[in-house]
Tab-separated table of C-alpha atoms and ligand atoms in Angstrom:
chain	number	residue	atom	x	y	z
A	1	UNK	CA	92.381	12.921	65.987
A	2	UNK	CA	92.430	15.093	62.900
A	3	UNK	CA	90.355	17.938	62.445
A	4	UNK	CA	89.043	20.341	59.460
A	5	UNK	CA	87.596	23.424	58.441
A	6	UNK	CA	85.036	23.361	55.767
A	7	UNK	CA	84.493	26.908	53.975
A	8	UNK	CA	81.144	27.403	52.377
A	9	UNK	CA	81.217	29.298	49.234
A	10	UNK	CA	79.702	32.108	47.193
A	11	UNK	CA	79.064	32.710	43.300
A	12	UNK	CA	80.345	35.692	42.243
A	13	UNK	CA	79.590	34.243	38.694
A	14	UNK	CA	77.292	32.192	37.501
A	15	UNK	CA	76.658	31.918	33.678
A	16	UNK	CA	74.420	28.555	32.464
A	17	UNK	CA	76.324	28.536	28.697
A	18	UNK	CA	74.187	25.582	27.709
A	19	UNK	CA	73.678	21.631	27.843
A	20	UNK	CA	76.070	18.621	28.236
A	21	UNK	CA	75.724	15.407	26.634
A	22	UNK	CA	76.010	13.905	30.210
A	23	UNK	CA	72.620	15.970	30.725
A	24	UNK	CA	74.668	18.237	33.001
A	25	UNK	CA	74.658	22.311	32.430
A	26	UNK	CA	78.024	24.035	30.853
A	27	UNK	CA	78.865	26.488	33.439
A	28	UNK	CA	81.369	29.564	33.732
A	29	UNK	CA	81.644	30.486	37.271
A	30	UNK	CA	83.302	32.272	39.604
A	31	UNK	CA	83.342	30.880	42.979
A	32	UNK	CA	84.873	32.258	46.502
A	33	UNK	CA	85.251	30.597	49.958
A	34	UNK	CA	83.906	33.101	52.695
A	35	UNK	CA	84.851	32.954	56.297
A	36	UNK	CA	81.803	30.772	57.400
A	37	UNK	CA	82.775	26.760	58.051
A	38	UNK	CA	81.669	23.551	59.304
A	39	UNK	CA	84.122	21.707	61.456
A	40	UNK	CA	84.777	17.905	60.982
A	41	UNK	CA	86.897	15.851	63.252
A	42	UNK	CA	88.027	11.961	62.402
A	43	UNK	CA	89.093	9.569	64.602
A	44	UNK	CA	90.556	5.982	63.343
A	45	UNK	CA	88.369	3.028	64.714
A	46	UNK	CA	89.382	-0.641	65.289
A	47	UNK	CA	86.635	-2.112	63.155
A	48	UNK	CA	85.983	-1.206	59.859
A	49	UNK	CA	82.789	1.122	60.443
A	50	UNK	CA	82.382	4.176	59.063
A	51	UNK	CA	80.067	6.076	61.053
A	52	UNK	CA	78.776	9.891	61.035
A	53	UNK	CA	77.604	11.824	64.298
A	54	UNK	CA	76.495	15.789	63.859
A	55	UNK	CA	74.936	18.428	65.945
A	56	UNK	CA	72.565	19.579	63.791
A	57	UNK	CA	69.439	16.928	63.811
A	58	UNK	CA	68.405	17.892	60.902
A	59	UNK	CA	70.756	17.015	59.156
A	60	UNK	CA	70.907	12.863	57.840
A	61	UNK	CA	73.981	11.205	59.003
A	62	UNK	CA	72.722	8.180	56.964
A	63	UNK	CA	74.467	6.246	53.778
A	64	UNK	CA	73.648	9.352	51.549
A	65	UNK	CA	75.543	11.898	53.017
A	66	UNK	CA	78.888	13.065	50.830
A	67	UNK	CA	81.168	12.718	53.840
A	68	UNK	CA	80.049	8.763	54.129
A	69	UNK	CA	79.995	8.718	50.356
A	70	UNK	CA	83.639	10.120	49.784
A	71	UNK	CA	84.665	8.022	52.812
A	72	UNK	CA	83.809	4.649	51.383
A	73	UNK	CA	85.232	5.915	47.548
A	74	UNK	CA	88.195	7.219	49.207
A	75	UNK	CA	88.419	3.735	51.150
A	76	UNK	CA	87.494	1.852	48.209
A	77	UNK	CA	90.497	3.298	46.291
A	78	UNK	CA	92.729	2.619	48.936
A	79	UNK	CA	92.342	-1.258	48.716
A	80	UNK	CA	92.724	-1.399	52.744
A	81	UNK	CA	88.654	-2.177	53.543
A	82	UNK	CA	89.432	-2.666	57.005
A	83	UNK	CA	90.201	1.208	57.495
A	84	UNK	CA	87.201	2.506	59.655
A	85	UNK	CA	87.021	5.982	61.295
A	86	UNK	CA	84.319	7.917	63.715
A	87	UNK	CA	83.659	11.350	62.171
A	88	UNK	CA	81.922	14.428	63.719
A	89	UNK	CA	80.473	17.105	61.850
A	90	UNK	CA	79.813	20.463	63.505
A	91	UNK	CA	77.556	22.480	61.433
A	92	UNK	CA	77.296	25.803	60.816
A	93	UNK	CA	76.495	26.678	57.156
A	94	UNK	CA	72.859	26.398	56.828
A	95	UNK	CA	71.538	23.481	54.502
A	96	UNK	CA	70.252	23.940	51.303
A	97	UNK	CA	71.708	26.813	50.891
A	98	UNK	CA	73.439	27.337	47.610
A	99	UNK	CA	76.903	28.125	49.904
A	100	UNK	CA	78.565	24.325	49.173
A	101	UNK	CA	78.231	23.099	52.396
A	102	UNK	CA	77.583	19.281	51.856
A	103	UNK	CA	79.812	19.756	49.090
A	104	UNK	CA	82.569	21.780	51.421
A	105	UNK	CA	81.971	18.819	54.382
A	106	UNK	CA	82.658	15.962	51.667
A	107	UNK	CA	85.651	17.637	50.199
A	108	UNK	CA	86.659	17.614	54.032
A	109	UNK	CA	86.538	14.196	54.203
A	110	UNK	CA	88.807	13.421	51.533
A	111	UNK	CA	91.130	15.665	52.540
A	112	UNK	CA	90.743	14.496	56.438
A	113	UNK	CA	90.936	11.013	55.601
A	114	UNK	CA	93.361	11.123	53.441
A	115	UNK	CA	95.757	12.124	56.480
A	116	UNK	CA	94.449	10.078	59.062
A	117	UNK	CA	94.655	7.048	57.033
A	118	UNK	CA	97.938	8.237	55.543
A	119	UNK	CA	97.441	7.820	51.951
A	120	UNK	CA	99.204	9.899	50.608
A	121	UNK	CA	96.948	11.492	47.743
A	122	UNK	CA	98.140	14.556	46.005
A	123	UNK	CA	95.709	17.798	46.303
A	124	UNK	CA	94.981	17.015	42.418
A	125	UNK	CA	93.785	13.086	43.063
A	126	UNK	CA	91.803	14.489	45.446
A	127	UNK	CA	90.202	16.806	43.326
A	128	UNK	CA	89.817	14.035	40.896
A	129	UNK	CA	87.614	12.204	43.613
A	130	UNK	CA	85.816	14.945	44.494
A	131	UNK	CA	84.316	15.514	40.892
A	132	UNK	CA	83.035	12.012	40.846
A	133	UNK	CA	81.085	12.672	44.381
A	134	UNK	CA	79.802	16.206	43.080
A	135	UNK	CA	79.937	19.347	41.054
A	136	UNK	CA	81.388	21.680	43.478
A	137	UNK	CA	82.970	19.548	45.524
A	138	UNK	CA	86.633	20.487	43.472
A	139	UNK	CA	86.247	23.676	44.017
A	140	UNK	CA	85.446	22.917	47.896
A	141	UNK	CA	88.908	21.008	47.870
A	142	UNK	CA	90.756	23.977	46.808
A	143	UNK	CA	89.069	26.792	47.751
A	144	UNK	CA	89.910	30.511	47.314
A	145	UNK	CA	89.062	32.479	44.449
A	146	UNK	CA	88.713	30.400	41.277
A	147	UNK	CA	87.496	30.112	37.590
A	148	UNK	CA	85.164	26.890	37.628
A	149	UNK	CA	84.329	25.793	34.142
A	150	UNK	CA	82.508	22.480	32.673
A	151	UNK	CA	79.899	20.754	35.298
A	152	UNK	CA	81.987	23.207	37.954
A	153	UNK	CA	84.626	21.178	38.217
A	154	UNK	CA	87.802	22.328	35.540
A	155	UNK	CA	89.456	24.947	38.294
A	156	UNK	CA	91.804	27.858	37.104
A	157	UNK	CA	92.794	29.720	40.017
A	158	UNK	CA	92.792	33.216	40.651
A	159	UNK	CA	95.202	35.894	42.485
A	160	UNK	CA	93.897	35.888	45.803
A	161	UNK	CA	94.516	39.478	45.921
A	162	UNK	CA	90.817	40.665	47.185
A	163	UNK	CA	91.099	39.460	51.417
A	164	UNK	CA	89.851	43.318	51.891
A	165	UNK	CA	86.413	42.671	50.630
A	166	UNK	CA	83.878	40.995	52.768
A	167	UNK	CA	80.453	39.440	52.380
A	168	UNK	CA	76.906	39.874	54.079
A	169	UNK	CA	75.131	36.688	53.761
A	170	UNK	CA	71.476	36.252	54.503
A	171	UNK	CA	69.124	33.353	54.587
A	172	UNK	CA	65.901	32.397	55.828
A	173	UNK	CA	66.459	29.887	57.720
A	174	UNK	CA	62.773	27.863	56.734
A	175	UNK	CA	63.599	27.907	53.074
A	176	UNK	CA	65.562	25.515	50.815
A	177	UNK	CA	65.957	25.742	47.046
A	178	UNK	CA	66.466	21.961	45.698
A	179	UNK	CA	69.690	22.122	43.277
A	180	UNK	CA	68.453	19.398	40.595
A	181	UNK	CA	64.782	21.413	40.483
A	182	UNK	CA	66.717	24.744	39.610
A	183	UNK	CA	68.585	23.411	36.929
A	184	UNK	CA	65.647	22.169	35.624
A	185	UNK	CA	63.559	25.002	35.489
A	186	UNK	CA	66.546	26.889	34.222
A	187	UNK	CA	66.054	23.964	31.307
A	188	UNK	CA	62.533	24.690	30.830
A	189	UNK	CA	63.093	28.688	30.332
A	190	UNK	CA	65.642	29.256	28.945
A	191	UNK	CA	66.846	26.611	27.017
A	192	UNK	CA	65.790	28.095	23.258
A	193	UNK	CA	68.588	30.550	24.049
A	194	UNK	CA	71.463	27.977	25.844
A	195	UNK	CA	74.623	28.139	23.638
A	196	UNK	CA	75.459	25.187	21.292
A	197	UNK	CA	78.913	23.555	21.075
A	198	UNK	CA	82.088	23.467	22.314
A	199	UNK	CA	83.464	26.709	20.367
A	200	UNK	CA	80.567	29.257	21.663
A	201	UNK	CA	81.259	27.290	24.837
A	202	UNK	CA	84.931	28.700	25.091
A	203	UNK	CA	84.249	31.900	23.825
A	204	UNK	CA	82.242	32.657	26.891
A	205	UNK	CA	84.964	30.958	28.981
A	206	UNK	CA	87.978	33.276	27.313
A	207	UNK	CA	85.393	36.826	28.208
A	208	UNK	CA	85.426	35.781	31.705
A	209	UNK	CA	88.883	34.696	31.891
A	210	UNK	CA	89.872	38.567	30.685
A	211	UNK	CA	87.407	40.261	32.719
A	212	UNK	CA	88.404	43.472	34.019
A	213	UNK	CA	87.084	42.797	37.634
A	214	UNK	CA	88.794	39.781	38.105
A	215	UNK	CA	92.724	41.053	37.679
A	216	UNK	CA	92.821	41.462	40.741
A	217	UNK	CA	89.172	41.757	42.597
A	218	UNK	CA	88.893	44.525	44.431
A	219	UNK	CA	86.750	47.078	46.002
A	220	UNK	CA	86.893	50.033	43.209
A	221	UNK	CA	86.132	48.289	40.603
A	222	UNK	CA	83.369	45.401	41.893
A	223	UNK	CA	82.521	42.660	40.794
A	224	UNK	CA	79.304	43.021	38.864
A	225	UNK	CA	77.559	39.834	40.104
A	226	UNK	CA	75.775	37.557	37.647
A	227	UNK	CA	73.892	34.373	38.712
A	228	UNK	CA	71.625	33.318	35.892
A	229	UNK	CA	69.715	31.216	38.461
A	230	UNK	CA	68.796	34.236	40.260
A	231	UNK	CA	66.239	34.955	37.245
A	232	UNK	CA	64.618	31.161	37.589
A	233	UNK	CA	64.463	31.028	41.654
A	234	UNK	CA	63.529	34.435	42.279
A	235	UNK	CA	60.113	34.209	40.407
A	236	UNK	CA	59.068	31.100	42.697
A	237	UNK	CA	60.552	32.191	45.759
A	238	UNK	CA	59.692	34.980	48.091
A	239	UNK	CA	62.168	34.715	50.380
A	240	UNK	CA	65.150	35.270	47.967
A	241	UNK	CA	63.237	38.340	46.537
A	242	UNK	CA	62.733	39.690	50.128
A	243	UNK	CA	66.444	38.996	50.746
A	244	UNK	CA	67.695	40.944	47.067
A	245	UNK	CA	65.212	43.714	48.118
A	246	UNK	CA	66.568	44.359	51.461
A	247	UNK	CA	70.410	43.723	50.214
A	248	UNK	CA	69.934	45.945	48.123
A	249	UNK	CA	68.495	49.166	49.902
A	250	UNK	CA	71.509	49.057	52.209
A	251	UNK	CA	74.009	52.171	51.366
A	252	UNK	CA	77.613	51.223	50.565
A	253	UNK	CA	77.114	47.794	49.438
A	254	UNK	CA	78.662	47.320	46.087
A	255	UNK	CA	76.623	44.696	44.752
A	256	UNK	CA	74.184	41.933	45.582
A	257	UNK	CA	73.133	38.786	44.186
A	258	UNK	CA	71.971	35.221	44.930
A	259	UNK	CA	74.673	32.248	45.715
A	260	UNK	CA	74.136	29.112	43.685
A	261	UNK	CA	70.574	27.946	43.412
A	262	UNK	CA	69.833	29.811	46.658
A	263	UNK	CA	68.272	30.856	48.883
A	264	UNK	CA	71.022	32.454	50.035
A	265	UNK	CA	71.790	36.006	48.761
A	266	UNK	CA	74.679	38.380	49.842
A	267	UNK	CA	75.686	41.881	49.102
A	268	UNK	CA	79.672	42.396	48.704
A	269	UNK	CA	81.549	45.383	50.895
A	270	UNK	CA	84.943	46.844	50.473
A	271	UNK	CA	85.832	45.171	54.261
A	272	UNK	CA	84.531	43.500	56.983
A	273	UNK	CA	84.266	45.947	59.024
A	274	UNK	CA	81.350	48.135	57.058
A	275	UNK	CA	79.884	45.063	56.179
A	276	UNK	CA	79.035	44.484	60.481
A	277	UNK	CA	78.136	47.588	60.454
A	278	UNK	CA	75.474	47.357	58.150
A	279	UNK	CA	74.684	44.148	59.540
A	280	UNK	CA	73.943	45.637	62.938
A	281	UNK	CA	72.300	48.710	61.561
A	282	UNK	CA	69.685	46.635	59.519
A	283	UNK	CA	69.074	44.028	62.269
A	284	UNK	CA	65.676	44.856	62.995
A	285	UNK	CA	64.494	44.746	59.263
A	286	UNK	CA	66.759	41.410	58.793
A	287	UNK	CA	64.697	40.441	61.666
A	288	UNK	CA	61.324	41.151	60.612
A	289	UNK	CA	62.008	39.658	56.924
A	290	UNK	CA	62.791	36.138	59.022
A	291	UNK	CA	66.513	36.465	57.874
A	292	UNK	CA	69.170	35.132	59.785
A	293	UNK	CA	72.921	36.840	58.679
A	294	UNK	CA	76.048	36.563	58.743
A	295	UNK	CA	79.536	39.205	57.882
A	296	UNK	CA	82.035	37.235	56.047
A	297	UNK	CA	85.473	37.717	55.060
A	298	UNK	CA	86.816	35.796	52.044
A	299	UNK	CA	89.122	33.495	52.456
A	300	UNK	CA	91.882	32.075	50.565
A	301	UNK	CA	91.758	28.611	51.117
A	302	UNK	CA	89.274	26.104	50.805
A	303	UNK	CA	89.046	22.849	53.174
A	304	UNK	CA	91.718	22.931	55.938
A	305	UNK	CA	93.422	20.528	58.764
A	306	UNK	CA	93.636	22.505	61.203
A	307	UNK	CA	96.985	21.815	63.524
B	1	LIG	O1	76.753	17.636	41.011
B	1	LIG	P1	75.673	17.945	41.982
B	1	LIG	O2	75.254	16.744	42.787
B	1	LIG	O3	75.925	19.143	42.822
B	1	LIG	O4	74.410	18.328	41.094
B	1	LIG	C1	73.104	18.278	41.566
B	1	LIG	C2	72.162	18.365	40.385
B	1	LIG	O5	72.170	19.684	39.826
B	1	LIG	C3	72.503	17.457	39.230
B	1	LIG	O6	71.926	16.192	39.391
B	1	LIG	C4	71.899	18.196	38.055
B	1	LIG	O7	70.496	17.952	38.001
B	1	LIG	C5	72.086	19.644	38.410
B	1	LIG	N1	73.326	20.214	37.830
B	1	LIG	C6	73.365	20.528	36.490
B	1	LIG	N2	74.510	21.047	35.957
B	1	LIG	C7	75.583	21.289	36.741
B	1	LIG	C8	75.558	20.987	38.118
B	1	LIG	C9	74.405	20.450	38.640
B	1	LIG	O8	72.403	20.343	35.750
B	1	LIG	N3	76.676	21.809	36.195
């Protein structure tokens, strides 16, 4: 039996630069893996099935789920179509989320597979795959701190120089933002002002590539947060303005901002241990605002077989 840890992830940058020809957006990010993880286990099977169990009902284990879907390309690829394998998923990064967890539990599954079956793909052929399943799902494969440009899926990694600083993630555990709906709405607003063409394109790449708060992150010189989908979601959803609102009237945090199309939102401290802190000190208004949190540390590694 093999098993993996599957980071979830937060935006510390998120900058729509414009449209794709694919009908994709352009996208500079900046993405981080945080201490929070679903754990997969695989186990080979003497038939050819594929099949998905999980602890979470409400989650579907059916044919649409990434880690079926990168399990049959990954088998696919392989040319061996008798390969079969029973796979458990333990969740624990809320759905819907904006933190990359179906994205994070796919990437898994390439990268779990890939030993059990003993294929032998390289980290980089497995990123490959990954970008055909989904946008983030690269990132998921590697992990850390890293630059994610085009759909998400060009990496450029980062030092991972900022373990100190830690992340308190909250969520309201009845709300999901739909990724596809906030992209389009970001389409419909703002799309007089996207950027047009590959040179504007890198130009907006090379700023965030020299940024002064990413060389090295750390905790005197924050990162400023920017997630242009914050400005689309927030409008049409109270529960990520309640969860920005409260973030934000917590002393010592250094900055706060929404992860990928949300709902999530988190506010950044210089370690873990202030961030707990101010977890347990706002409890009760977490509580009465119907959010669930959590105190991260970041992490500099993204899916892992664990020994
Ligand atoms: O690639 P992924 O499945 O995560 O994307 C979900 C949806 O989000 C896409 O179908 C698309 O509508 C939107 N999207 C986008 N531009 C991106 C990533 C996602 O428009 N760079």
């Amino acid at each position: 039996m093999i098993s993996v840890t599957a980071p979830a992830k937060v935006n510390l940058h998120l900058e729509v630069l414009g449209l794709r020809s694919d009908g994709f957006h352009e996208l500079a990010m900046v993405m981080q893996s945080i201490d929070l993880s679903d754990r997969l286990s695989f186990e080979n099977t003497a038939d050819a099935q594929l099949s998905l169990s999980c602890d979470d009902p409400n989650l579907s284990v059916g044919d649409d789920n990434l880690i079926l879907r990168a399990a049959r390309l990954l088998r696919d690829r392989s040319g061996f179509s008798e390969l079969g394998a029973s796979i458990h998923l333990e969740k624990h990064i809320p759905i819907g989320a904006g933190l990359a967890g179906g994205s994070s539990d796919g990437a898994a599954a390439l990268v779990g597979l890939n030993a059990l079956w003993g294929l032998g793909h390289s980290p980089a052929e497995l990123e490959c795959m990954a970008a055909e399943l989904g946008s983030d799902m690269p990132f998921c494969v590697a992990g850390g701190c890293q630059l994610c440009f085009g759909r998400g899926e060009h990496l450029e990694a980062l030092p991972a120089t900022l373990q100190s600083l830690a992340v308190l993630l909250v969520k309201d555990p009845t709300v999901s933002v739909s990724t596809p709906w906030a992209y389009k709405r970001c389409r419909e607003l703002n799309q007089s002002h996207y950027l047009a063409g590959e040179a504007a394109f890198e130009q907006r790449r090379q700023a965030l590539r020299s940024a002064d708060w990413l060389r090295p992150l750390r905790s005197d010189l924050p990162p400023p947060l920017r997630n242009d989908l914050q400005e689309v979601v927030a409008p049409q959803t109270a529960a990520v303005r309640s969860a920005l609102d409260l973030l934000k009237s917590i002393p010592h945090s250094l900055a706060v901002a929404m992860s990928g199309s949300g709902p999530s939102c988190f506010a950044l401290f210089s370690d873990l241990a202030s961030c707990r802190q101010a977890q347990d000190q706002f409890a009760p208004q977490l509580d009465r605002a119907g959010l669930k949190a959590w105190s991260c540390a970041l992490r500099g590694d993204g899916v892992r077989i664990e020994a």
